[in-house]
Amino acid sequence: MVQSFGRIVAIARKEIRQLRRDRLTFGMVVAIPIIQLLLFGFAINQDIRHLRAGVADLSGSQQSRRLLTDAEASQVIDIVARVASIEELNTLLRQGHIAVGVVIPPDFEQRVERSQRAQRGNGYGPGGDHLDEPLAQLLVDASDPASYGAAAGLRSLPIAPRSGLKPRASAATFEMRPYYNPERRTAVQIVPGLVGVILTMTMVLFTSVAIVRERERGNLELLITTPLSPIELMVGKILPYIVIGCIQLLLVLSVGRLLFDVPLRGQPLDVLISSLVFIFASLSLGLVISTVAQTQFQAFQLTFFTFLPQILLSGFMFPFDAMPEPAQWIAEVMPLTHFLRVIRGIVLRGASLSDISRDLWPLLAFGAIAMTLASLRFRKRLD
Amino acid sequence: MTTAPKREEPNAIVARGLTRRFGDLVAVDQLDLTIPRASVYGFLGPNGSGKTTAIRLLCGLLEPSAGEVTVLGLEMPQMAEKLRRRIGYMTQRFSLFEDLSVRENLEFMGEIYSLPGRARRQRVDELLELYRLTRQAKQRAGTLSGGQRQRLALAAAVLHEPELLFLDEPTSAVDPENRREFWESLFQLSDAGTTILVSTHYMDEAERCHALAILDRGRLMAEGAPRKLMDDIDAVVVEIETPYPRRAREAITTLEGLLSVAQLGTQLRALFSRESQEPLHRVQTAVSSSAPESTASVQLVRANLEDVFVAVTRHSPKARPVETGSG
């Protein structure tokens, strides 16, 4: 027993030593989380802003200028061109110079006036003759549905109250909530999910590669002639990676908080416990891969083979409920799907472990099954 | 030198009818072996003759398809775990960690064999000294020369003072001088009581062994002390020295009873079966008629190990090249 522990420590220590010398891998431990965090946090921002816009202000009035200022203040569009006709806007759109064309009709002021009168007469609800009449027109390059969606947000940009005719509503004029609502910020949703994605990628990849490398370099042939048992070898090899997983967890959550203001509403201990369960599941998957792959390259490919569907189907990229049912069944088998629910629950909604236990058990089961499979397959490999 | 309790049985390894199949391939076929303790025993055979498989069967890494093996009094492969502590295994390929230093590698192996801290460090120092690696102690194993690597691998294999040492083609990546030195180390170990099983495809190395098993296609073709194998060879060796070896070769290929001809520079070495009539005379006639203008010397010579190898493996369906050692 004591000897067994000693051997596990020997393997773990050797692994850390090798890892420290492998600068690239060591760098990846830290670099992968940070780069991904920045990429997903900044670059892959689903709140689309700063669409290049052209303006044909045919009204040229004070109110139209105010509308344009408001539209720009929303950060959805940046006005990069001002033209005199709709035809010119169309040309710019076609040439790809702009993504949005704003057309303000010559009778803009009258339209605003009519709309306000209708509103006054009618209170809030729609129904007034001129209430539904558009005040201006947006020409949007809809080839990217996402930018169309973003521009569509401008459709209801408040105009009327700014005119000062209706003081009670003036507060609402500056109420731009739909754009700045924390619940709609991508980073808040992405960062906790990123914990899962990064752990999946590094844990599965590192373990599978670490063991396959040993086989590829012939070390395994030597180790199996020693008193070292397969279980000792596996435990010793994955211990350092569990620690690395925890470091990455800490890194992503703290950088997420620092840069993107992602809150941690649940208990830190719950985050740690549930992440350890997920790390266990991912490492076990890595071990299974290592018993199948013959070369590090194969290990890498197999890891990606398991990684891609997890990214696409787990609910990280696309809303889970929007996927067709068969895809959901597949997704339910993947550890990341469950972990996303767990981590988002704890981090964003302040859920406790018992609240999310429904998704914790599948993770444990996945890890246990994978670990058993790996040990069985590893035994056979000696033969 | 050995710390593990000595057993009574005089033989380190006894195998009966040992067989291993991989699908249709019979890698080791009905192997019977008796290897006495404290001897240096060689497996000689070309690549693919089943040497590595045989070694793996003997140390319990592979399960035999048929047959029985007892190693150091332990039944294989059932008691393989118990055996692990008492054997050392040096793999064909360098299998220590290239990104660890020489000392770290040895320390690591010491930890795997559960040697206690102080004793482990002492033993590592001792081995570094013995195998002349003290100066390289801090060097990464990946940067060592072929000879240094091999000494390190041997040091790692004997770290826990095993009673039985398996060496799978230990000298394949080493120059002649280092090979000679390596064999000196092996005899030191054997004098101290360690049994050594070494596989090789070099004739000169095989000749150094106390006893030898010649393997071909998984089968044991001959066994015994090298000297005895050469004396008992079931063939007559005729050596022909001629300026026209290729012509001479053509002239004798049709002679009855010829087993093989091999060329070494201007020399031809022809093996005839013992039953063949007056091979020497017939060779002389054939060679001189092939090149009447020149003088060729033809004589009977002692068989060497390569002749033995050719003679015992000639019944194999297809002959395979055997490398001749240069050191």
XYZ file of C-alpha atoms in Angstrom:
710
model
C 0.000 0.000 0.000
C 2.727 2.404 1.049
C 4.856 1.202 -1.848
C 1.954 1.684 -4.210
C 1.566 5.258 -3.010
C 5.290 5.803 -3.460
C 5.113 4.621 -7.045
C 2.164 6.894 -7.796
C 4.101 9.842 -6.384
C 7.147 8.857 -8.442
C 5.080 8.859 -11.628
C 3.367 12.149 -10.774
C 6.667 13.798 -9.965
C 8.226 12.572 -13.170
C 5.215 13.838 -15.115
C 5.497 17.325 -13.609
C 9.208 17.342 -14.318
C 8.623 16.432 -17.953
C 5.829 18.931 -18.239
C 8.028 21.696 -16.878
C 10.644 20.894 -19.492
C 8.152 20.770 -22.296
C 7.841 24.517 -22.613
C 5.224 24.412 -25.318
C 2.835 22.230 -23.375
C 3.526 24.129 -20.193
C 2.786 27.370 -21.981
C -0.419 25.915 -23.351
C -1.669 25.202 -19.862
C -1.817 28.916 -19.254
C -2.083 30.254 -22.783
C -5.034 28.172 -23.949
C -7.437 29.451 -21.297
C -6.378 33.063 -21.671
C -6.375 33.126 -25.454
C -9.707 31.397 -25.634
C -11.138 33.676 -23.032
C -10.063 36.742 -24.961
C -11.189 35.259 -28.258
C -14.613 34.284 -27.062
C -14.998 37.244 -24.791
C -14.055 39.974 -27.235
C -13.878 38.690 -30.759
C -16.766 36.288 -30.794
C -19.165 38.779 -29.402
C -22.696 37.925 -30.240
C -23.925 41.431 -29.348
C -23.117 42.839 -32.721
C -22.132 46.482 -32.668
C -20.451 49.009 -34.865
C -22.080 47.950 -38.093
C -20.880 50.269 -40.865
C -23.780 52.408 -41.895
C -24.576 54.873 -44.634
C -27.175 57.581 -44.275
C -29.448 59.225 -46.789
C -31.065 61.973 -44.753
C -33.667 63.344 -47.145
C -35.321 65.325 -44.419
C -32.288 67.153 -43.104
C -34.244 68.330 -40.073
C -33.213 68.775 -36.470
C -35.226 65.727 -35.455
C -33.614 63.526 -38.085
C -30.143 64.584 -36.959
C -31.138 63.738 -33.404
C -32.361 60.327 -34.486
C -29.060 59.617 -36.185
C -27.110 60.712 -33.123
C -29.218 58.395 -30.996
C -28.728 55.535 -33.419
C -25.000 56.026 -33.312
C -25.009 56.338 -29.551
C -26.534 52.879 -29.377
C -23.233 51.623 -30.813
C -25.140 49.337 -33.158
C -24.118 51.413 -36.143
C -21.225 53.632 -37.022
C -22.120 56.153 -39.664
C -19.350 56.031 -42.204
C -21.052 57.643 -45.197
C -23.629 60.303 -45.848
C -25.254 60.337 -49.265
C -28.051 62.210 -50.969
C -30.126 59.401 -52.448
C -31.395 55.884 -51.843
C -29.692 54.748 -55.057
C -26.319 55.727 -53.678
C -27.067 53.799 -50.485
C -27.951 50.742 -52.567
C -24.658 51.015 -54.402
C -22.691 51.230 -51.166
C -24.545 48.223 -49.798
C -23.898 46.217 -52.934
C -20.231 47.098 -52.876
C -20.029 45.989 -49.274
C -18.887 49.386 -47.992
C -21.742 49.458 -45.550
C -23.891 46.842 -43.834
C -26.782 49.152 -43.037
C -28.378 51.962 -44.935
C -30.500 54.460 -43.049
C -33.090 56.243 -45.137
C -34.838 59.216 -43.585
C -37.762 60.314 -45.722
C -38.305 63.997 -46.635
C -41.524 64.080 -44.570
C -39.827 62.753 -41.471
C -40.922 65.573 -39.175
C -44.524 65.236 -40.235
C -44.420 61.504 -39.653
C -43.079 62.055 -36.140
C -45.782 64.585 -35.508
C -48.520 62.221 -36.720
C -47.169 59.366 -34.670
C -47.079 61.479 -31.527
C -50.574 62.639 -32.003
C -51.741 59.071 -32.393
C -49.895 58.080 -29.259
C -51.392 60.881 -27.205
C -54.861 60.031 -28.278
C -54.459 56.380 -27.593
C -52.334 55.954 -24.522
C -49.847 53.151 -24.941
C -51.229 50.286 -27.004
C -51.103 50.207 -30.794
C -54.104 50.847 -32.924
C -53.829 54.525 -33.777
C -53.958 55.254 -37.498
C -50.438 56.579 -37.611
C -48.941 54.696 -34.762
C -47.721 51.864 -36.983
C -46.492 54.123 -39.709
C -42.706 53.795 -40.003
C -40.767 56.986 -39.511
C -37.716 55.964 -41.431
C -36.235 52.983 -43.263
C -33.307 50.672 -42.599
C -31.727 48.864 -45.535
C -29.818 45.949 -44.098
C -27.401 43.511 -45.673
C -29.174 40.418 -44.417
C -26.701 37.876 -45.786
C -25.455 37.605 -42.235
C -28.608 36.991 -40.209
C -26.822 38.066 -37.056
C -26.178 41.592 -38.286
C -29.734 41.783 -39.537
C -30.884 40.812 -36.063
C -28.702 43.474 -34.512
C -29.902 46.170 -36.859
C -33.462 45.100 -36.218
C -32.876 46.265 -32.682
C -32.786 49.808 -34.038
C -36.289 49.465 -35.386
C -37.850 50.516 -32.121
C -35.298 53.157 -31.262
C -37.405 55.717 -29.434
C -37.843 58.958 -31.256
C -40.925 60.695 -30.105
C -40.257 61.315 -26.439
C -36.981 62.997 -27.280
C -38.924 65.734 -28.979
C -39.849 66.979 -25.540
C -43.551 66.881 -26.232
C -44.190 64.202 -23.718
C -42.138 64.786 -20.571
C -43.436 61.753 -18.728
C -41.873 59.420 -21.188
C -38.598 61.269 -21.420
C -36.957 58.925 -18.912
C -37.755 56.061 -21.209
C -36.021 57.815 -24.060
C -32.663 57.209 -22.525
C -33.671 53.800 -21.332
C -31.629 51.762 -23.792
C -31.953 48.609 -21.763
C -32.237 46.049 -24.520
C -28.671 46.826 -25.529
C -27.018 46.952 -22.171
C -29.019 44.412 -20.311
C -26.507 42.222 -18.514
C -28.492 39.122 -19.322
C -27.905 39.762 -22.988
C -24.178 40.199 -22.798
C -22.431 37.285 -24.448
C -19.454 37.218 -22.104
C -21.595 36.446 -19.087
C -22.969 33.387 -20.783
C -19.701 32.448 -22.506
C -17.162 32.627 -19.695
C -18.606 29.927 -17.424
C -19.143 27.784 -20.488
C -15.562 28.438 -21.443
C -14.451 26.757 -18.219
C -16.049 23.614 -19.559
C -14.663 23.994 -23.059
C -11.113 24.658 -21.907
C -11.144 21.833 -19.394
C -12.499 19.484 -22.056
C -9.819 20.449 -24.499
C -6.807 20.407 -22.211
C -7.772 17.554 -19.927
C -8.675 15.119 -22.696
C -5.779 16.141 -24.894
C -3.070 16.210 -22.226
C -3.925 12.844 -20.736
C -4.333 11.047 -24.023
C -1.136 12.522 -25.414
C 0.827 11.974 -22.202
C 0.168 8.254 -22.212
C 0.457 7.731 -25.939
C 3.763 9.588 -25.901
C 5.020 7.092 -23.364
C 4.014 4.260 -25.654
C 5.426 5.957 -28.741
C 8.789 6.567 -27.099
C 8.948 3.023 -25.758
C 8.818 4.014 -22.079
C 5.746 1.889 -21.549
C 7.580 -1.232 -22.642
C 9.991 -0.679 -19.789
C 7.397 0.347 -17.212
C 5.273 -2.759 -17.684
C 8.215 -4.947 -16.683
C 8.413 -3.195 -13.318
C 6.200 -3.684 -10.253
C 4.195 -0.646 -11.375
C 0.529 -1.544 -11.918
C -1.638 -0.007 -14.651
C -3.836 1.717 -12.084
C -0.831 3.244 -10.344
C 0.498 4.456 -13.665
C -2.829 6.050 -14.616
C -3.456 7.688 -11.273
C 0.109 8.977 -11.143
C -0.200 10.384 -14.629
C -3.506 12.163 -14.171
C -2.839 13.657 -10.729
C -0.756 16.552 -12.101
C -3.414 17.268 -14.698
C -6.121 17.517 -12.061
C -4.065 20.261 -10.445
C -3.591 21.917 -13.838
C -7.344 21.733 -14.415
C -7.951 23.552 -11.141
C -5.429 26.231 -12.077
C -7.180 26.739 -15.396
C -10.532 26.944 -13.649
C -9.232 29.648 -11.346
C -7.624 31.472 -14.256
C -10.731 31.549 -16.421
C -13.065 32.593 -13.646
C -10.819 35.340 -12.317
C -9.937 36.752 -15.727
C -13.611 36.498 -16.637
C -14.458 38.530 -13.591
C -11.694 41.047 -14.154
C -12.253 41.660 -17.850
C -15.888 40.839 -18.405
C -17.418 41.403 -15.024
C -18.759 37.877 -14.859
C -20.259 37.385 -11.433
C -19.879 34.324 -9.222
C -23.232 34.028 -7.579
C -22.866 30.487 -6.189
C -20.447 28.972 -3.681
C -16.790 28.749 -4.801
C -16.577 25.315 -3.167
C -19.485 24.104 -5.281
C -17.686 25.332 -8.387
C -14.573 23.437 -7.335
C -16.396 20.213 -6.505
C -18.435 20.143 -9.672
C -15.379 21.051 -11.744
C -13.407 18.213 -10.182
C -16.168 15.832 -11.152
C -16.016 17.161 -14.689
C -12.212 16.981 -14.746
C -12.478 13.357 -13.652
C -14.882 12.632 -16.507
C -12.668 14.385 -19.072
C -9.460 12.730 -17.877
C -11.117 9.355 -18.079
C -12.127 10.075 -21.647
C -8.512 11.025 -22.348
C -7.369 7.712 -20.901
C -9.784 5.808 -23.121
C -8.409 7.643 -26.140
C -4.872 6.827 -25.043
C -5.640 3.118 -25.081
C -6.931 3.357 -28.658
C -4.421 5.714 -30.258
C -1.039 4.413 -31.313
C 0.644 7.746 -31.989
C 0.407 11.214 -30.505
C -1.061 12.407 -33.762
C -3.855 9.859 -33.567
C -4.476 10.873 -29.981
C -4.764 14.454 -31.135
C -7.195 13.553 -33.898
C -9.333 11.403 -31.649
C -9.442 14.147 -29.060
C -10.710 16.544 -31.678
C -13.213 13.994 -32.824
C -14.743 14.037 -29.352
C -14.181 17.753 -28.857
C -15.987 19.189 -31.861
C -19.416 17.629 -31.273
C -19.187 18.644 -27.650
C -18.557 22.249 -28.618
C -21.318 22.273 -31.196
C -24.007 20.260 -29.449
C -23.490 20.936 -25.769
C -25.271 24.256 -25.818
C -22.029 26.224 -25.749
C -22.357 27.536 -29.295
C -26.054 27.161 -29.982
C -29.000 27.122 -27.624
C -29.655 23.545 -26.535
C -33.449 23.865 -26.827
C -33.203 25.007 -30.424
C -31.517 21.771 -31.534
C -33.483 18.909 -33.090
C -34.337 16.136 -30.683
C -31.864 13.498 -31.964
C -29.058 16.013 -31.543
C -30.214 16.577 -27.998
C -30.059 12.841 -27.282
C -26.486 12.749 -28.524
C -25.671 15.823 -26.511
C -27.004 14.218 -23.340
C -24.229 11.596 -23.540
C -21.510 14.235 -23.585
C -19.949 15.444 -20.365
C -19.738 19.044 -21.511
C -23.516 19.327 -21.959
C -24.088 18.479 -18.324
C -21.191 20.515 -17.052
C -22.402 23.633 -18.889
C -25.715 23.402 -17.068
C -23.912 22.810 -13.796
C -21.402 25.629 -14.083
C -23.852 28.163 -15.500
C -26.263 27.220 -12.766
C -23.724 27.779 -10.007
C -21.923 30.782 -11.439
C -24.829 32.721 -12.948
C -27.901 31.650 -11.032
C -26.271 30.893 -7.690
C -27.509 27.299 -7.712
C -26.284 24.873 -5.042
C -24.930 21.391 -5.647
C -28.243 19.819 -4.765
C -30.010 22.118 -7.246
C -27.881 20.813 -10.083
C -27.333 17.224 -8.915
C -29.485 16.077 -11.835
C -26.564 16.958 -14.114
C -23.806 15.978 -11.698
C -24.662 12.279 -11.618
C -24.317 11.785 -15.369
C -20.815 13.266 -15.127
C -19.831 10.864 -12.367
C -21.296 7.955 -14.288
C -19.479 8.961 -17.461
C -16.161 9.184 -15.603
C -16.642 5.848 -13.852
C -17.550 4.023 -17.053
C -14.695 5.593 -19.021
C -12.190 4.854 -16.255
C -13.273 1.204 -16.091
C -13.055 0.904 -19.835
C -9.597 2.464 -19.861
C -8.235 0.133 -17.173
C -9.661 -2.920 -18.913
C -8.273 -1.892 -22.266
C -4.935 -0.947 -20.759
C -4.574 -4.413 -19.208
C -5.202 -5.990 -22.565
C -2.554 -3.851 -24.178
C 0.137 -5.547 -22.161
C -0.708 -8.702 -24.035
C 25.012 -9.216 -4.676
C 21.457 -10.523 -4.862
C 19.321 -9.478 -1.955
C 16.206 -11.498 -2.731
C 16.127 -14.925 -1.077
C 17.878 -17.594 -3.105
C 15.795 -20.524 -4.247
C 16.942 -24.104 -4.330
C 16.308 -24.925 -7.971
C 19.491 -24.903 -10.042
C 17.819 -23.531 -13.139
C 16.697 -19.962 -13.566
C 14.337 -20.760 -16.423
C 12.602 -23.964 -17.440
C 10.230 -23.913 -20.408
C 8.359 -26.845 -21.906
C 6.482 -26.677 -25.192
C 6.257 -22.894 -24.957
C 4.127 -21.590 -27.830
C 2.701 -18.225 -28.733
C 0.490 -17.487 -31.698
C -0.572 -14.072 -33.001
C -3.519 -14.924 -35.202
C -2.131 -17.248 -37.868
C 1.473 -16.440 -37.097
C 3.288 -18.799 -34.743
C 5.844 -16.469 -33.217
C 7.225 -19.007 -30.770
C 6.763 -22.668 -31.560
C 7.156 -25.509 -29.024
C 10.144 -24.011 -27.265
C 11.938 -26.214 -24.704
C 14.568 -24.415 -22.647
C 16.615 -25.030 -19.564
C 18.733 -22.094 -18.495
C 21.037 -22.662 -15.506
C 21.546 -19.981 -12.888
C 24.446 -17.544 -13.118
C 24.987 -18.264 -16.801
C 24.999 -15.982 -19.796
C 22.540 -17.549 -22.183
C 22.054 -16.299 -25.706
C 19.161 -16.280 -28.132
C 20.606 -16.137 -31.623
C 18.360 -15.565 -34.590
C 17.501 -13.176 -37.384
C 14.885 -10.459 -36.982
C 11.481 -12.035 -36.691
C 12.799 -15.313 -35.344
C 10.788 -14.938 -32.147
C 13.524 -13.748 -29.787
C 11.597 -10.788 -28.395
C 8.363 -12.743 -28.112
C 10.204 -15.538 -26.308
C 11.685 -13.063 -23.829
C 8.306 -11.477 -23.214
C 6.792 -14.888 -22.602
C 9.564 -15.734 -20.164
C 9.068 -12.632 -18.060
C 5.297 -12.966 -18.034
C 4.492 -9.977 -20.226
C 2.727 -12.212 -22.713
C 0.457 -15.117 -22.078
C 1.584 -18.322 -23.813
C -0.864 -19.989 -26.194
C 0.459 -23.329 -24.960
C 3.217 -24.750 -22.808
C 4.628 -24.050 -19.380
C 7.319 -21.772 -18.028
C 8.857 -21.588 -14.618
C 11.087 -18.610 -13.963
C 13.045 -18.457 -10.692
C 10.658 -21.084 -9.379
C 7.594 -18.997 -10.262
C 4.949 -20.177 -12.699
C 4.430 -17.757 -15.561
C 2.364 -15.815 -16.283
C 0.258 -16.369 -13.138
C 3.004 -15.195 -10.812
C 4.410 -12.523 -13.095
C 3.737 -9.765 -10.562
C 5.907 -11.512 -7.993
C 8.635 -11.972 -10.557
C 8.778 -8.267 -11.529
C 10.845 -7.373 -8.499
C 13.396 -10.090 -9.187
C 14.062 -9.458 -12.856
C 15.572 -6.659 -14.861
C 14.578 -6.017 -18.449
C 16.485 -4.013 -20.987
C 14.339 -3.366 -24.034
C 15.562 -3.427 -27.595
C 14.810 0.273 -27.961
C 16.059 2.849 -25.486
C 13.063 3.141 -23.220
C 14.119 5.495 -20.455
C 12.897 9.074 -20.421
C 14.827 11.250 -22.816
C 13.691 14.469 -21.184
C 14.919 13.422 -17.758
C 18.553 13.547 -16.705
C 20.634 10.425 -16.182
C 20.323 10.700 -12.415
C 16.609 11.496 -12.535
C 15.994 8.424 -14.650
C 17.822 6.184 -12.208
C 16.165 7.825 -9.202
C 12.799 7.346 -10.835
C 13.407 3.662 -11.480
C 14.605 3.315 -7.885
C 11.343 4.818 -6.670
C 9.347 2.492 -8.905
C 11.196 -0.441 -7.307
C 10.483 1.095 -3.883
C 14.116 1.395 -2.832
C 14.231 3.475 0.364
C 15.622 7.016 -0.001
C 19.150 6.696 1.329
C 19.852 3.279 -0.119
C 18.453 4.492 -3.427
C 20.769 7.475 -3.673
C 23.747 5.331 -2.682
C 22.867 2.736 -5.277
C 22.441 5.393 -7.959
C 25.849 6.893 -7.128
C 27.389 3.442 -7.184
C 25.926 2.671 -10.603
C 26.884 6.048 -12.058
C 30.434 5.265 -10.987
C 30.371 1.664 -12.206
C 28.979 2.528 -15.607
C 31.058 5.692 -16.009
C 28.138 8.077 -16.099
C 29.069 10.294 -13.171
C 30.040 13.150 -15.459
C 26.784 12.828 -17.386
C 24.619 12.593 -14.253
C 22.904 15.907 -14.945
C 22.690 15.477 -18.682
C 19.346 14.685 -20.304
C 19.207 11.072 -21.410
C 18.117 12.148 -24.889
C 21.473 13.827 -25.514
C 23.634 10.823 -24.586
C 25.665 8.880 -27.130
C 24.647 5.353 -28.109
C 27.142 3.764 -25.740
C 26.194 6.020 -22.828
C 22.518 5.328 -23.352
C 23.159 1.648 -23.321
C 25.149 1.861 -20.098
C 22.360 3.918 -18.565
C 19.781 1.354 -19.660
C 21.859 -1.421 -18.132
C 22.280 0.579 -14.924
C 18.501 1.032 -14.748
C 17.925 -2.665 -15.368
C 20.239 -3.774 -12.561
C 19.329 -0.980 -10.133
C 17.251 -3.244 -7.900
C 19.827 -6.050 -8.094
C 17.721 -8.548 -10.000
C 18.554 -12.254 -9.990
C 17.681 -12.542 -13.643
C 18.384 -10.084 -16.397
C 16.672 -10.037 -19.789
C 18.523 -8.125 -22.483
C 16.773 -7.792 -25.810
C 19.362 -7.012 -28.498
C 21.175 -4.671 -26.150
C 24.004 -3.774 -28.521
C 22.162 -3.047 -31.744
C 22.907 0.693 -31.575
C 26.428 0.560 -30.205
C 29.895 0.692 -31.746
C 32.293 -2.279 -31.476
C 34.379 -0.887 -28.645
C 31.364 -0.167 -26.492
C 30.028 -3.614 -27.269
C 33.165 -5.251 -25.976
C 33.017 -3.194 -22.822
C 29.337 -3.950 -22.420
C 30.044 -7.661 -22.496
C 32.675 -7.211 -19.811
C 29.957 -5.713 -17.619
C 27.701 -8.661 -18.333
C 30.345 -11.147 -17.230
C 30.896 -9.148 -14.046
C 27.208 -9.453 -13.292
C 27.169 -13.128 -14.126
C 30.201 -13.753 -11.869
C 28.237 -12.123 -9.083
C 25.477 -14.676 -9.575
C 23.075 -12.936 -11.959
C 21.550 -15.056 -14.667
C 21.538 -13.249 -18.001
C 19.436 -14.004 -21.022
C 20.572 -11.966 -23.983
C 19.225 -11.972 -27.513
C 21.354 -10.992 -30.447
C 21.780 -11.362 -34.155
C 25.539 -10.825 -33.997
C 27.563 -14.027 -34.325
C 30.536 -12.707 -32.392
C 28.312 -11.815 -29.462
C 26.575 -15.153 -29.531
C 29.974 -16.808 -29.359
C 30.639 -15.188 -25.995
C 27.627 -16.791 -24.312
C 28.012 -19.773 -22.004
C 25.192 -21.439 -23.879
C 23.149 -20.574 -26.877
C 19.775 -21.271 -28.440
C 19.495 -20.773 -32.172
C 16.007 -19.666 -33.100
C 14.458 -19.495 -36.518
C 10.803 -18.763 -37.225
C 9.962 -19.310 -33.601
C 11.546 -22.719 -33.457
C 14.547 -23.875 -31.478
C 16.965 -25.152 -34.154
C 19.947 -25.977 -31.939
C 21.070 -25.482 -28.373
C 24.317 -25.787 -26.473
C 27.665 -24.159 -25.768
C 28.954 -22.289 -28.835
C 32.115 -24.419 -28.979
C 30.100 -27.600 -28.872
C 27.682 -26.370 -31.526
C 30.617 -25.681 -33.835
C 32.213 -29.070 -33.145
C 28.971 -30.924 -33.650
C 27.982 -29.149 -36.831
C 26.254 -31.493 -39.257
C 28.261 -30.185 -42.212
C 31.700 -29.907 -43.747
C 33.113 -26.455 -44.405
C 35.262 -25.879 -47.485
C 37.101 -22.589 -47.856
C 38.087 -21.435 -51.336
C 40.554 -18.628 -51.913
C 40.485 -17.480 -55.536
C 40.892 -14.311 -57.609
C 37.650 -15.223 -59.409
C 35.237 -15.952 -56.610
C 32.118 -15.390 -58.683
C 33.245 -17.801 -61.362
C 34.177 -20.372 -58.731
C 30.833 -19.914 -57.090
C 29.008 -20.685 -60.302
C 31.166 -23.760 -60.801
C 30.314 -25.308 -57.460
C 26.625 -24.438 -57.141
C 25.624 -27.603 -59.000
C 27.733 -29.928 -56.826
C 25.754 -32.586 -55.010
C 25.450 -32.140 -51.225
C 26.140 -28.391 -51.249
C 24.172 -26.606 -48.527
C 25.262 -23.014 -49.034
C 27.969 -20.756 -50.363
C 28.890 -17.409 -48.877
C 31.383 -14.907 -50.232
C 33.737 -12.890 -48.023
C 35.905 -10.755 -50.273
C 38.037 -13.131 -52.348
C 37.006 -16.024 -50.169
C 34.171 -18.478 -50.619
C 32.824 -20.564 -47.788
C 30.921 -23.636 -48.919
C 28.933 -25.882 -46.640
C 28.433 -29.518 -47.622
C 26.351 -32.052 -45.809
C 28.386 -34.655 -43.918
C 27.007 -37.442 -46.102
C 28.284 -35.929 -49.337
C 31.229 -37.770 -50.972
C 34.673 -36.128 -50.947
C 33.504 -32.544 -51.127
C 37.055 -31.172 -50.988
C 38.185 -33.072 -54.065
C 35.102 -32.244 -56.068
C 35.394 -28.542 -55.206
C 39.062 -28.502 -56.275
C 38.181 -30.021 -59.633
C 35.261 -27.720 -60.247
C 37.119 -24.544 -59.257
C 40.238 -25.263 -61.296
C 38.201 -26.112 -64.378
C 36.280 -22.837 -64.018
C 39.487 -20.782 -64.108
C 42.334 -22.972 -65.338
C 44.755 -20.109 -65.790
C 44.717 -19.157 -62.076
C 45.569 -20.977 -58.896
C 42.965 -21.319 -56.195
C 43.553 -22.694 -52.728
C 40.880 -25.029 -51.421
C 40.873 -26.466 -47.888
C 38.690 -27.915 -45.168
C 38.290 -25.513 -42.217
C 36.703 -25.469 -38.775
C 33.094 -24.417 -38.690
C 32.272 -21.053 -37.153
C 28.990 -20.041 -35.580
C 27.640 -18.650 -38.795
C 28.201 -22.013 -40.469
C 26.331 -23.616 -37.610
C 23.530 -21.154 -38.073
C 23.318 -21.801 -41.811
C 23.482 -25.552 -41.274
C 20.732 -25.699 -38.646
C 18.361 -23.280 -40.354
C 18.684 -24.655 -43.888
C 15.500 -26.691 -43.599
C 13.496 -23.532 -43.214
C 11.349 -22.889 -46.275
C 13.038 -19.607 -47.025
C 16.498 -18.542 -45.960
C 16.932 -15.164 -44.372
C 20.000 -12.993 -44.237
C 21.939 -13.069 -41.008
C 24.120 -10.150 -40.115
C 27.695 -10.868 -39.228
C 29.157 -8.904 -36.384
C 31.998 -6.540 -37.072
C 33.408 -6.099 -33.567
